[in-house]
Coordinates of C-alpha atoms in Angstrom, one line a residue:
X40 CA 0.0 0.0 0.0
X41 CA 1.4 3.6 -0.9
X42 CA 2.4 5.3 2.1
X43 CA 0.7 8.5 2.6
X44 CA 2.8 11.7 2.3
X45 CA 2.6 14.3 5.1
X46 CA 3.2 17.9 5.4
X47 CA 6.0 19.5 7.5
X48 CA 4.3 22.7 8.8
X49 CA 5.2 26.1 9.6
X50 CA 4.5 26.5 13.4
X51 CA 3.0 29.6 14.6
X52 CA 3.2 30.4 18.4
X53 CA 1.9 33.6 19.9
X54 CA -1.6 32.9 21.6
X55 CA -1.7 31.7 24.8
X56 CA -4.8 29.8 25.0
X57 CA -6.8 27.7 22.1
X58 CA -7.3 28.9 18.8
X59 CA -10.8 28.7 17.9
X60 CA -11.0 30.5 14.3
X61 CA -8.9 31.2 11.2
X62 CA -10.0 33.5 8.2
X63 CA -7.8 33.7 5.0
X64 CA -8.0 37.3 3.0
X65 CA -8.9 37.3 -0.6
X66 CA -5.5 38.0 -2.7
X67 CA -4.8 41.5 -2.6
X68 CA -2.0 43.9 -4.2
X69 CA -0.2 43.4 -0.9
X70 CA -0.4 39.6 -0.7
X71 CA -2.8 37.6 1.4
X72 CA -3.3 37.2 5.1
X73 CA -4.4 35.0 7.9
X74 CA -6.1 36.2 10.8
X75 CA -6.6 34.0 14.1
X76 CA -9.1 34.2 17.2
X77 CA -8.5 32.7 20.2
X78 CA -9.7 32.2 23.7
X79 CA -7.0 34.3 25.0
X80 CA -9.1 37.6 24.2
X81 CA -6.6 38.7 21.0
X82 CA -7.0 38.3 17.4
X83 CA -3.7 37.9 15.2
X84 CA -2.8 39.2 11.7
X85 CA -0.1 37.3 9.9
X86 CA 1.7 36.8 6.7
X87 CA 0.2 33.6 5.5
X88 CA 3.0 32.4 3.2
X89 CA 5.7 32.5 5.9
X90 CA 3.6 32.6 9.1
X91 CA 5.3 36.0 10.3
X92 CA 3.5 37.5 12.8
X93 CA 2.1 41.4 11.5
X94 CA 0.4 42.4 14.6
X95 CA -2.3 41.8 17.4
X96 CA -5.7 43.2 17.9
X97 CA -6.0 44.1 21.5
X98 CA -9.1 45.6 23.0
X99 CA -11.7 42.5 23.8
X100 CA -12.1 41.5 27.6
X101 CA -13.1 38.1 26.9
X102 CA -12.5 35.1 24.5
X103 CA -12.7 35.9 20.8
X104 CA -14.7 33.4 19.1
X105 CA -14.7 34.6 15.6
X106 CA -12.5 36.8 13.2
X107 CA -12.5 37.9 9.5
X108 CA -11.0 40.4 7.1
X109 CA -12.7 42.2 4.0
X110 CA -12.3 42.0 0.7
X111 CA -9.3 44.1 0.6
X112 CA -7.9 42.9 4.0
X113 CA -7.9 46.5 5.2
X114 CA -10.4 46.0 8.1
X115 CA -10.7 42.9 10.4
X116 CA -13.7 42.3 12.5
X117 CA -14.2 40.1 15.5
X118 CA -16.7 38.7 17.6
X119 CA -16.3 38.0 21.7
X120 CA -17.5 36.3 24.5
X121 CA -17.5 40.1 26.3
X122 CA -20.6 40.8 24.4
X123 CA -18.9 42.8 21.4
X124 CA -17.9 42.8 18.1
X125 CA -15.4 45.3 16.9
X126 CA -14.2 46.6 13.7
X127 CA -10.5 47.3 13.5
X128 CA -8.1 48.8 11.1
X129 CA -5.8 46.0 9.6
X130 CA -3.3 48.3 9.1
X131 CA -2.7 50.2 12.4
X132 CA -4.6 47.7 14.8
X133 CA -7.1 50.8 16.0
X134 CA -10.6 50.0 16.9
X135 CA -12.7 51.5 14.4
X136 CA -16.3 50.4 15.9
X137 CA -17.2 48.5 18.7
X138 CA -20.8 47.0 18.5
X139 CA -22.5 46.2 21.9
X140 CA -24.5 43.1 22.2
X141 CA -26.5 41.3 25.1
X142 CA -24.7 38.2 25.1
X143 CA -21.8 36.2 23.4
X144 CA -20.9 37.1 20.1
X145 CA -19.8 33.7 18.5
X146 CA -19.6 34.6 14.9
X147 CA -19.0 37.7 12.0
X148 CA -18.5 38.3 8.6
X149 CA -17.9 41.2 6.2
X150 CA -20.3 41.4 3.0
X151 CA -18.9 41.0 -0.2
X152 CA -18.9 44.7 -1.0
X153 CA -17.3 45.2 2.6
X154 CA -20.3 47.7 3.5
X155 CA -21.9 45.7 6.0
X156 CA -21.0 43.4 9.2
X157 CA -23.1 40.1 9.9
X158 CA -22.9 38.7 13.4
X159 CA -24.8 36.3 15.5
X160 CA -24.6 34.6 18.8
X161 CA -26.0 33.4 21.9
X162 CA -28.8 35.8 21.5
X163 CA -30.2 33.9 18.6
X164 CA -30.5 37.1 16.6
X165 CA -28.4 37.6 13.5
X166 CA -27.7 41.4 13.1
X167 CA -26.5 43.5 9.9
X168 CA -24.6 46.6 10.5
X169 CA -24.1 49.6 8.0
X170 CA -20.6 50.3 8.1
X171 CA -21.3 53.4 6.4
X172 CA -23.5 54.7 9.0
X173 CA -22.1 52.8 12.2
X174 CA -24.1 54.8 14.6
X175 CA -27.2 53.6 13.2
X176 CA -29.4 50.8 15.1
X177 CA -28.6 47.3 13.0
X178 CA -30.7 45.8 11.2
X179 CA -32.3 42.4 13.2
X180 CA -33.3 39.1 12.0
X181 CA -34.7 37.6 15.3
X182 CA -36.0 34.3 14.3
X183 CA -33.2 32.0 14.3
X184 CA -34.4 28.9 15.9
X185 CA -31.3 28.6 18.2
X186 CA -28.0 30.0 19.3
X187 CA -25.8 31.2 16.1
X188 CA -23.0 29.3 15.6
X189 CA -21.6 30.1 11.9
X190 CA -22.6 32.8 9.7
X191 CA -21.4 33.8 5.9
X192 CA -22.8 36.1 3.2
X193 CA -23.9 34.2 -0.3
X194 CA -25.1 35.4 -4.0
X195 CA -23.6 38.8 -4.0
X196 CA -24.9 39.6 -0.2
X197 CA -28.4 38.8 -1.3
X198 CA -28.5 35.7 1.0
X199 CA -27.0 35.0 4.5
X200 CA -26.0 31.3 5.6
X201 CA -26.4 30.6 9.3
X202 CA -26.1 27.3 11.5
X203 CA -26.9 26.7 15.2
X204 CA -24.9 25.5 18.0
X205 CA -27.8 23.5 19.7
X206 CA -29.4 21.8 16.5
X207 CA -28.9 20.5 13.3
X208 CA -29.1 22.1 9.7
X209 CA -27.7 25.1 8.0
X210 CA -30.4 27.7 6.9
X211 CA -30.5 30.4 4.3
X212 CA -31.9 33.7 4.4
X213 CA -33.2 36.1 2.0
X214 CA -31.7 39.3 3.1
X215 CA -34.5 41.3 1.5
X216 CA -37.3 39.6 3.4
X217 CA -35.6 38.3 6.3
X218 CA -37.1 35.0 6.2
X219 CA -35.4 31.7 5.9
X220 CA -35.9 29.9 2.3
X221 CA -34.2 26.7 2.9
X222 CA -32.8 24.3 5.2
X223 CA -29.8 21.9 4.5
X224 CA -30.6 19.3 6.8
X225 CA -27.8 17.6 9.0
X226 CA -27.7 14.9 11.8
X227 CA -25.9 17.2 14.1
X228 CA -25.4 20.8 14.8
X229 CA -22.7 22.3 12.1
X230 CA -19.7 23.6 13.7
X231 CA -17.9 24.7 10.3
X232 CA -19.9 26.1 7.0
X233 CA -17.6 27.8 4.2
X234 CA -18.7 29.0 1.0
X235 CA -16.2 28.1 -1.8
X236 CA -14.1 30.7 -3.3
X237 CA -16.1 30.7 -6.6
X238 CA -19.3 30.5 -4.9
X239 CA -20.6 27.1 -6.3
X240 CA -20.1 25.0 -2.9
X241 CA -20.8 25.0 0.9
X242 CA -18.7 22.8 2.8
X243 CA -20.0 21.8 6.1
X244 CA -18.7 19.8 9.2
X245 CA -21.1 18.4 11.9
X246 CA -19.0 15.9 13.6
X247 CA -19.4 12.8 12.1
X248 CA -19.8 14.0 8.5
X249 CA -18.4 16.6 6.0
X250 CA -21.1 17.3 3.3
X251 CA -20.5 19.5 0.4
X252 CA -23.8 21.3 -1.2
X253 CA -24.2 22.9 -4.4
X254 CA -24.6 26.6 -3.5
X255 CA -27.1 27.8 -6.0
X256 CA -29.4 24.7 -6.2
X257 CA -28.9 23.6 -2.7
X258 CA -28.8 19.7 -3.6
X259 CA -26.3 17.6 -1.8
X260 CA -23.5 16.8 -3.8
X261 CA -20.9 14.6 -1.7
X262 CA -21.6 13.0 1.7
X263 CA -18.4 11.5 3.6
X264 CA -18.3 9.6 7.0
X265 CA -15.1 10.8 9.0
X266 CA -12.7 8.4 10.8
X267 CA -13.1 10.9 13.8
X268 CA -15.3 13.5 15.2
X269 CA -14.5 16.4 13.0
X270 CA -15.0 20.5 13.8
X271 CA -13.9 22.1 10.8
X272 CA -13.5 21.4 6.7
X273 CA -12.5 23.2 4.0
X274 CA -12.6 22.7 0.2
X275 CA -9.4 23.0 -1.9
X276 CA -10.4 26.5 -3.8
X277 CA -8.6 26.2 -7.2
X278 CA -9.3 22.5 -8.3
X279 CA -11.9 21.7 -6.1
X280 CA -10.4 18.3 -6.0
X281 CA -9.4 18.0 -1.9
X282 CA -10.8 18.8 1.1
X283 CA -9.3 19.0 4.7
X284 CA -11.0 18.4 7.8
X285 CA -9.7 18.5 11.4
X286 CA -10.8 17.4 15.0
X287 CA -10.8 15.8 18.1
X288 CA -8.2 13.3 17.2
X289 CA -5.6 16.5 16.7
X290 CA -4.6 15.5 13.2
X291 CA -5.2 17.2 10.2
X292 CA -6.5 14.7 7.2
X293 CA -6.5 15.6 3.4
X294 CA -9.6 13.7 1.4
X295 CA -10.1 13.4 -2.1
X296 CA -13.3 15.1 -3.4
X297 CA -14.3 12.4 -5.9
X298 CA -13.6 9.1 -3.4
X299 CA -13.5 10.6 0.0
X300 CA -10.3 8.4 0.5
X301 CA -7.8 9.8 2.8
X302 CA -4.8 10.7 0.9
X303 CA -2.6 12.6 4.0
X304 CA -3.0 13.1 7.3
X305 CA -0.9 16.0 9.2
X306 CA 0.3 15.1 12.8
X307 CA 1.8 17.9 15.2
X308 CA -1.0 19.1 17.1
X309 CA -1.0 18.3 20.8
X310 CA -4.9 19.1 21.5
X311 CA -8.1 19.1 19.4
X312 CA -8.3 20.7 16.0
X313 CA -11.0 23.6 16.3
X314 CA -10.5 25.1 12.9
X315 CA -9.1 24.0 9.5
X316 CA -9.1 26.7 6.3
X317 CA -7.3 26.4 2.9
X318 CA -5.3 29.4 1.5
X319 CA -6.9 31.5 -1.4
X320 CA -4.2 29.9 -3.9
X321 CA -4.8 26.3 -2.6
X322 CA -1.0 26.0 -2.0
X323 CA -1.3 25.7 1.7
X324 CA -3.9 25.6 4.5
X325 CA -3.9 26.3 8.0
X326 CA -5.1 24.6 11.3
X327 CA -5.7 26.1 14.9
X328 CA -5.8 24.1 17.9
X329 CA -6.4 23.5 21.7
X330 CA -3.0 23.7 22.3
X331 CA -2.9 27.4 21.2
X332 CA -0.7 27.0 18.0
X333 CA -1.3 27.6 14.2
X334 CA 0.2 25.2 11.8
X335 CA 0.6 26.3 8.4
X336 CA 1.0 23.3 5.9
X337 CA 2.2 23.4 2.6
X338 CA 0.5 20.6 0.7
X339 CA 2.6 17.7 -0.4
X340 CA 0.1 16.4 -2.9
X341 CA -0.2 17.1 -6.6
X342 CA -3.1 19.0 -8.0

């Protein structure tokens, strides 16, 4: 049997507590960047090719559960256990806006046009903030059936995707009406939901399975049973022929899209893997763990 190839990662220290979210910027004229969220109350910005630290966003007073960058990588946003979401200048690290909530903010996302910030959390409310009018009250969609775990924008900011901590399924909301237009059914709560770079697929992880969905017609494209409980999954963005998954067994596995066969298994973390993401060029992928480290793996497989 052919021996599975493994990658040697770039090890990124800096966080003192578990790393719970990772986000890659799109490719910009200045390159592309990786931002991380940690229970240590900080977010960190890195050069995603070298792993070199660029800066730390300091200001939250509780665990940071979610972090993202806008399309141009000029602003970052974070959601925290201190009942706030913050928008940061990614060049200076300064806080631009702080939006107070009534409970823990678990997730946030910039719209594609960068004008809006979407948040969700324990309140079971989706909020949309207009960053051109940051002092205005946000638009609220308060019909989420459970505590919100993940959010994303789709269809040129016309659709919102969300999942819940305490129930299965991914819900798709029409932005104009505020109504749920479709639910993608899963057996367990979805801990990771990623819209592919080209907008064609939604990749979900719900513990025992990873599923790939058609993002336009909402049909199930592929379903894979995982060898362990996984918390996060990400689809290779250029060819779409591989995906990665990480979870409780501390390993980052690479799978073939068509067959579901495991083609690589990367070991090195010393705690469960909470988040995995492919870089926008597909040349590498990153993982964040309970052990407080980020590892950037340059893939050893051919496209």
